[in-house]
Amino acid sequence: LRRHRVEVSVELRKAKKDEQILKRRNISIHLKEESPSLGQDRADEIIQLSLEEIVQAVNGDDTQLQLLATQATRRILSRHKDPPINQIIELGIIPRLVEFLGRADSAALQFEAAWALTNIASGTSEHTRAVVQGGAIPALISLLSSPHMHISEQAVWALGNIAGDCPLYRDALIAHDVIPPLLALVSPATPVGFLRNITWTLSNLCRNKNPCPPLDAVQKILPVLIFLLRHEDRDVISDSCWAVSYLTDGCNDRIQVVVETGILPRLVELMDSPDFIIVTPALRAIGNVVTGTDQQTQEAIDAGVLAVLPRLLRHSKPVIQKEAAWTLSNIAAGPYQQIQQIISCGLLPPLVELLDRGDFKAQKEAVWVVANFTTGGTVDQVLELVRSGVLKPLLNLLLVKDSKTILVILDTISNLFLAAEKLGQTEKLCLLVEELDGLDKIEDLQNHENDMVYKAALNIIEKYFSGEENTDLEPQTGQDGLYDFSVEKQDFNF
Amino acid sequence: YYFVIFLQRVLLLVASDVDALCACKILQALFQCDHVQYTLVPVAGWQELETAFLEHKDQFKYFVLINCGANVDLLEILQPEEDTLFFVCDSHRPINVVNVYNDTQIKLLVKQDDDLDVPAYDDIFRDEEDEEEDSENESEGSEPSEKRRRFEEEVIERTMKRRQRREWEARRREILFDYEQYEYHGTSSAMVMFDLAWIMSKDLNDMLWWAIVGLTDQWVQDKITQMKYVTDIGVLQRHVSRHNHRNEDEENSLSIDCMRIAFEYDLRLALYQHWSLYESLCNTSYTSASLKLWSVQGQKRLQEFLADMGLPLKQVKQKFNSMDVSLKENLREMIEESANKFGMRDLRVQTFSIHFGFKNKFSASDIVYATTSLMENIEKEEPETTNFIKALDSLSRGNLDKLHQGLDLAKKQLRAIQQTVASCICTNLVISQGPFLYCSLMEGTPDVKLFSKPVSLCLLSKYLLKSFVCSTKNKRCKLLPLVMAAPMDVEQGTVIMVGIPPETESSDKKNFFGRAFEKAAESTNSRTLHNHFEMSIIELKTEDRGKFLDALISLLS
């Protein structure tokens, strides 16, 4: 039951995250208006073709004119500001451009056409559709095997744009057998710039859910991704990590496919990279893995994730803190053995620090860690958690505006009292909460506008703080010192 | 023009040359008349300039630099606060481009018709905003975009940009090299300062005289071309007649304390009116070199020359003041006539003289020699500031005793120079190193201490080169520049070295030794000090001299 709840909330939060990312897409580079023309074929460029002239030439029979017109089209589409993609589509020349892709007699024409189509496909879904409906998919896939590297590279790029548009086109490409020729391009001799394009296109073939990419396709791609993860180029590594993070962002079966490749130790290693653009996707991938089964989570633990997380919880970038805490929350949702590993790997101190003064979003995730911990942990483990000083920052967070977080904290407090009850230390915990001004805060929450918050707060008050204060609050000594909350009280007042 | 804003306290930093002193005098007079408070600090070199700046930067916001500061990047070496303002009046050229194009902190006082040939701003400065190519950073760490457009030949574009930039930088280096290659001098600072006073209608006769002395200093030190000298003399001559005309009404007769400036064609004989004609002939570089007085034949030639004029030796050797008045009447014409026969066609020069009352008459060059000697006086171990102040004082018209003291020193100085020149030539100390001539004074040479002073050493070098050119038969050597070295500080084991341009009639007086010294020092890791405002003067460790010269030879070959 607990498991389910956690996963739902993870799902929810993930969905939100994706939404933000979608909004952010396509804001890549904004450079100045490019200077009129640069490059080797500058001489030709002086002839500015009008759109009508382009249409005429493209539809004509003169190869030279076709080339000029295609080049002009490509130029218009590759200027930095507001390329007139719609206008070009309206010219109706896409089918001709697709035709040109097959013109093995003119490599230049193939190249220019591939470039032009790349840029058309880089626009909105409608633009991409125009390219696909023009029949570009099979033509581009055959170009992957072109003897000219710059042409196959351009084809890779165009296919990447198509694959990135939606699962439907992604699967259409896979159905057209894009994967074998694409993977064939990867070799130790491939120039790094080319390799970046291939990696990015591969990542788009792994991207998106509902549905996930076909299993057999994934299985073909994974070995190559493992190879690319060992490359030295940061962009190649980063995009490969992103690809893995897409593949692990799904049901447990999909996670299993990835885990079985034995890729986790490398991912954990990359999580520890000093390079921000590598850490982010590697952490995301591992974070996805630990949403899986206990066994899958254990694989991540065995790969050493708990040794890296303390550093990431203290990372200078808030977004890394947040993702690290999210990852930890899912490990804390595991069986008590895994919780024990969290303790023994020294994660409680950085967790308390994060709770105390981390980024707000990271704090919310940290609250989830504590909540899951108190739900699944043994009484001893919960005691250990309290001793590490978690109560004070946790109670402080009751002042936040977000009622969802407040509810989780109140839930956690209830869990703590349950544990204290088992130890017969309820009064001590009451005292402790009171001393940390927690009682006032909880009492105030009875006036909270959110009904659930009100009920949860009331519930705690009624259960543990109602009635007369016990006059005989002599510190009760537990059967053995370990269980004595007063010990951790002293810890608190240091 | 800018001096209107001078209502605050000002720090005056003045270099040690006569032109600077004259400019300083003019400015002081202006300040006095406008009640501007100022503090004067003499600076002999870059180190002193820096120290003086550091010491005073907290008390002052306005700094006036005279004959220093124009040819280096002042903001770079002084690191001033943003509200510090420099007014630079400096004849050193070329002016550093940063100084030229900085109009917030550096105000240059330059005559507008001076041809500066400063490179265009766009050729040497470039706004750095071109560098913002890596704007992708902000999206770092976020998911890769789902679609990417390929821009116009990104790679090519970037390499093109880089190539253009490289070309631009190469061109910039070339332009700057051309611009900075030669060191030379612009209009005298005293003249520039006088112009300022004149524009504000505050020009006094004293100021005009100082301007004349400043210009004459440039001529005596051989810093400007003959053309420039004659042009500037013309400018000043107009001022002189304007002043004299104005004064005629006020003071109908010459009173005892009045001064009167007169333009005249005078003899190019150093200090002759305060010396004997004979001494002056012997110790003037022009006559001494032309007659080759260091040789026996030269001495004979001098006798013949005097005989030709029909002047009795006794008259010639006694004080000029005491010479027979009848002889003096046509003296100039007589001397010129004979000089022409002996190949000295340029003995006549355009200059100015000044009368203080009836008794005292000085030519502008007399003042230059006297002031220089006071400034580089080595007779007493006194701080340089004292010499500076004395030299400055000698320029005031009330200070005749200081002036006479200066004249005496100047005679000693000229004699010392002439004797050193003679001994260098007679003992063949001037040797050709290929691309330049080289002469090194040994420790223990008479008067060697005097030549550790920059102005004296420069004078010596110029006189020596003139004489050498007259003495040698090697035609190639006649066209070579000269590098001269003299011991500077025996204890510290340093020498002072100066490079001067070739002695040709059409000489543009441009000096490339500044850059050459710099490069030679760099390439040999010699321990050198470019402390003088004149870049072609350098100080270096004696033991480094060998490798430094080797580098200089291969650099200029």
Coordinates of N, CA, C and O in Angstrom, one line a residue, chain A residues 21 24-26 34 38 74 77-80 83 115 119 121 123 128 154 157 161 165 197 200 204 207 234 242 246 277 280, chain B residues 129-130 132-133 135-136 138-154 156-158 160-161 163-164:
Chain A
I21 N 9.7 20.5 -19.0 CA 10.8 20.3 -20.0 C 10.2 20.5 -21.3 O 10.8 21.1 -22.2
R24 N 10.2 23.9 -22.2 CA 11.5 24.5 -22.4 C 12.1 24.2 -23.8 O 13.1 24.7 -24.2
R25 N 11.6 23.2 -24.4 CA 12.3 22.7 -25.6 C 12.3 23.8 -26.7 O 11.6 24.7 -26.7
N26 N 13.2 23.5 -27.6 CA 13.4 24.4 -28.7 C 13.9 25.8 -28.4 O 13.9 26.7 -29.3
E34 N 22.5 36.2 -39.0 CA 23.8 35.8 -39.6 C 24.2 36.8 -40.8 O 23.3 37.3 -41.4
L38 N 28.4 33.0 -46.0 CA 29.7 32.6 -45.7 C 29.9 31.2 -46.3 O 28.9 30.5 -46.5
R74 N 17.5 25.8 -48.5 CA 18.2 25.4 -47.3 C 18.8 26.7 -46.6 O 18.6 26.8 -45.4
L77 N 16.1 28.5 -44.8 CA 15.7 27.7 -43.6 C 16.7 27.7 -42.5 O 16.4 27.4 -41.4
S78 N 17.9 28.0 -42.9 CA 18.9 27.9 -41.8 C 19.4 29.3 -41.3 O 20.4 29.4 -40.6
R79 N 18.7 30.3 -41.7 CA 19.0 31.6 -41.0 C 18.5 31.6 -39.6 O 17.6 30.8 -39.3
H80 N 19.2 32.4 -38.8 CA 18.9 32.2 -37.4 C 17.6 32.7 -36.9 O 17.0 32.2 -35.9
P83 N 12.8 31.4 -39.4 CA 12.8 30.7 -40.8 C 11.4 30.5 -41.3 O 10.5 30.1 -40.5
W115 N 19.4 18.6 -45.7 CA 19.5 19.7 -44.8 C 18.2 20.5 -44.7 O 17.7 20.8 -43.7
N119 N 15.6 20.9 -41.5 CA 15.2 22.1 -40.9 C 13.7 22.3 -40.9 O 13.1 22.9 -40.0
A121 N 11.7 19.7 -40.6 CA 11.2 18.8 -39.6 C 11.5 19.3 -38.2 O 11.0 18.8 -37.2
G123 N 10.7 22.0 -37.0 CA 9.6 23.0 -36.5 C 8.6 22.3 -35.6 O 8.9 21.4 -34.8
T128 N 6.8 18.7 -39.1 CA 7.4 17.4 -39.2 C 6.5 16.5 -40.0 O 6.9 15.7 -40.8
Q154 N 23.8 14.2 -42.2 CA 22.6 15.0 -42.3 C 21.3 14.2 -42.2 O 20.3 14.6 -41.6
W157 N 20.5 13.4 -38.7 CA 20.0 14.6 -38.0 C 18.5 14.7 -38.3 O 17.6 14.9 -37.5
N161 N 15.1 14.5 -35.8 CA 14.0 15.4 -35.7 C 12.6 14.7 -35.8 O 11.7 15.0 -35.1
D165 N 9.6 13.9 -32.6 CA 8.3 14.5 -32.7 C 7.2 13.8 -31.8 O 6.5 14.4 -31.0
N197 N 25.7 13.6 -33.1 CA 24.4 13.6 -33.8 C 23.7 12.2 -33.7 O 22.5 12.1 -33.5
W200 N 22.4 11.6 -30.2 CA 21.2 12.4 -30.0 C 20.0 11.7 -30.7 O 18.9 11.5 -30.1
N204 N 16.5 10.0 -29.1 CA 15.2 10.3 -29.5 C 14.4 9.0 -29.8 O 13.2 9.0 -29.6
R207 N 13.1 7.8 -26.6 CA 12.4 8.7 -25.9 C 10.8 8.5 -26.0 O 10.4 7.9 -26.9
R234 N 32.0 14.6 -23.6 CA 30.9 14.9 -22.6 C 29.5 14.9 -23.2 O 28.6 14.5 -22.6
W242 N 21.0 10.4 -21.1 CA 19.6 10.8 -21.3 C 18.8 9.6 -21.9 O 17.7 9.3 -21.5
Y246 N 15.6 7.7 -20.4 CA 14.2 7.5 -21.0 C 13.8 6.0 -20.9 O 12.7 5.7 -20.6
I277 N 26.5 18.5 -16.9 CA 25.6 18.0 -18.0 C 25.7 16.4 -18.0 O 24.8 15.8 -18.7
T280 N 23.4 15.2 -14.3 CA 21.9 15.3 -14.3 C 21.3 14.1 -14.9 O 20.4 13.4 -14.3
Chain B
E129 N 32.0 42.2 -27.3 CA 30.8 41.4 -27.2 C 30.7 40.3 -28.3 O 29.8 39.5 -28.2
D130 N 31.6 40.3 -29.3 CA 31.6 39.3 -30.2 C 31.8 37.9 -29.6 O 31.5 36.9 -30.2
E132 N 30.2 36.4 -27.3 CA 29.2 35.7 -26.5 C 28.6 34.5 -27.3 O 27.4 34.2 -27.3
E133 N 29.5 33.8 -27.9 CA 29.0 32.7 -28.7 C 28.4 31.5 -27.9 O 27.5 30.9 -28.4
S135 N 26.2 30.8 -25.8 CA 25.0 31.2 -25.1 C 24.2 30.0 -24.7 O 23.2 30.0 -24.1
E136 N 24.8 28.8 -25.1 CA 24.0 27.6 -24.8 C 24.1 27.2 -23.4 O 23.3 26.3 -22.9
E138 N 23.1 28.2 -20.7 CA 21.9 28.3 -19.8 C 21.1 27.1 -19.9 O 20.5 26.7 -18.9
S139 N 21.1 26.4 -21.0 CA 20.3 25.2 -21.1 C 21.1 24.0 -20.6 O 20.6 22.9 -20.7
E140 N 22.3 24.2 -20.2 CA 23.1 23.1 -19.7 C 22.4 22.3 -18.6 O 21.8 22.8 -17.7
G141 N 22.5 21.0 -18.8 CA 21.9 20.1 -17.8 C 20.5 19.8 -18.0 O 19.9 18.9 -17.3
S142 N 19.8 20.6 -18.9 CA 18.4 20.2 -19.1 C 18.4 19.1 -20.2 O 19.4 18.9 -20.9
E143 N 17.3 18.6 -20.4 CA 17.2 17.5 -21.4 C 17.5 18.0 -22.8 O 17.3 19.2 -23.1
P144 N 18.1 17.2 -23.6 CA 18.4 17.6 -25.0 C 17.1 18.0 -25.7 O 16.0 17.4 -25.4
S145 N 17.1 18.9 -26.6 CA 15.9 19.3 -27.3 C 15.5 18.1 -28.2 O 16.3 17.3 -28.6
E146 N 14.2 18.1 -28.4 CA 13.7 17.0 -29.2 C 14.0 17.2 -30.7 O 14.1 16.2 -31.4
K147 N 14.1 18.4 -31.1 CA 14.4 18.7 -32.5 C 15.4 19.8 -32.5 O 15.5 20.7 -31.7
R148 N 16.2 19.7 -33.5 CA 17.3 20.7 -33.7 C 17.4 21.2 -35.1 O 17.4 20.4 -36.0
R149 N 17.4 22.4 -35.3 CA 17.6 23.0 -36.6 C 19.1 23.1 -36.9 O 19.8 23.4 -36.0
R150 N 19.4 22.9 -38.1 CA 20.9 23.1 -38.5 C 21.0 24.5 -39.0 O 20.4 24.8 -40.0
F151 N 21.9 25.3 -38.4 CA 22.0 26.6 -38.8 C 23.0 26.7 -39.9 O 23.8 25.8 -40.2
E152 N 23.1 27.8 -40.6 CA 24.0 28.1 -41.7 C 25.4 27.8 -41.3 O 26.0 28.5 -40.5
E153 N 25.8 26.7 -41.7 CA 27.2 26.3 -41.6 C 27.9 26.7 -40.3 O 28.8 27.5 -40.3
E154 N 27.3 26.2 -39.3 CA 27.8 26.7 -37.9 C 29.3 26.6 -37.8 O 29.9 27.6 -37.4
I156 N 31.7 26.4 -40.1 CA 32.4 27.3 -41.0 C 32.2 28.7 -40.5 O 33.2 29.5 -40.4
E157 N 31.0 29.0 -40.1 CA 30.8 30.3 -39.6 C 31.7 30.7 -38.4 O 32.3 31.7 -38.4
R158 N 31.8 29.7 -37.5 CA 32.6 30.0 -36.4 C 34.1 30.1 -36.7 O 34.8 31.0 -36.3
M160 N 35.2 30.9 -39.6 CA 35.3 32.2 -40.4 C 35.5 33.3 -39.4 O 36.4 34.2 -39.6
K161 N 34.7 33.3 -38.4 CA 34.7 34.4 -37.4 C 36.1 34.4 -36.8 O 36.7 35.5 -36.6
R163 N 38.8 33.2 -38.0 CA 39.8 33.6 -38.9 C 39.8 35.1 -39.1 O 40.9 35.8 -39.1
Q164 N 38.6 35.7 -39.3 CA 38.5 37.1 -39.4 C 39.2 37.8 -38.2 O 39.9 38.8 -38.3

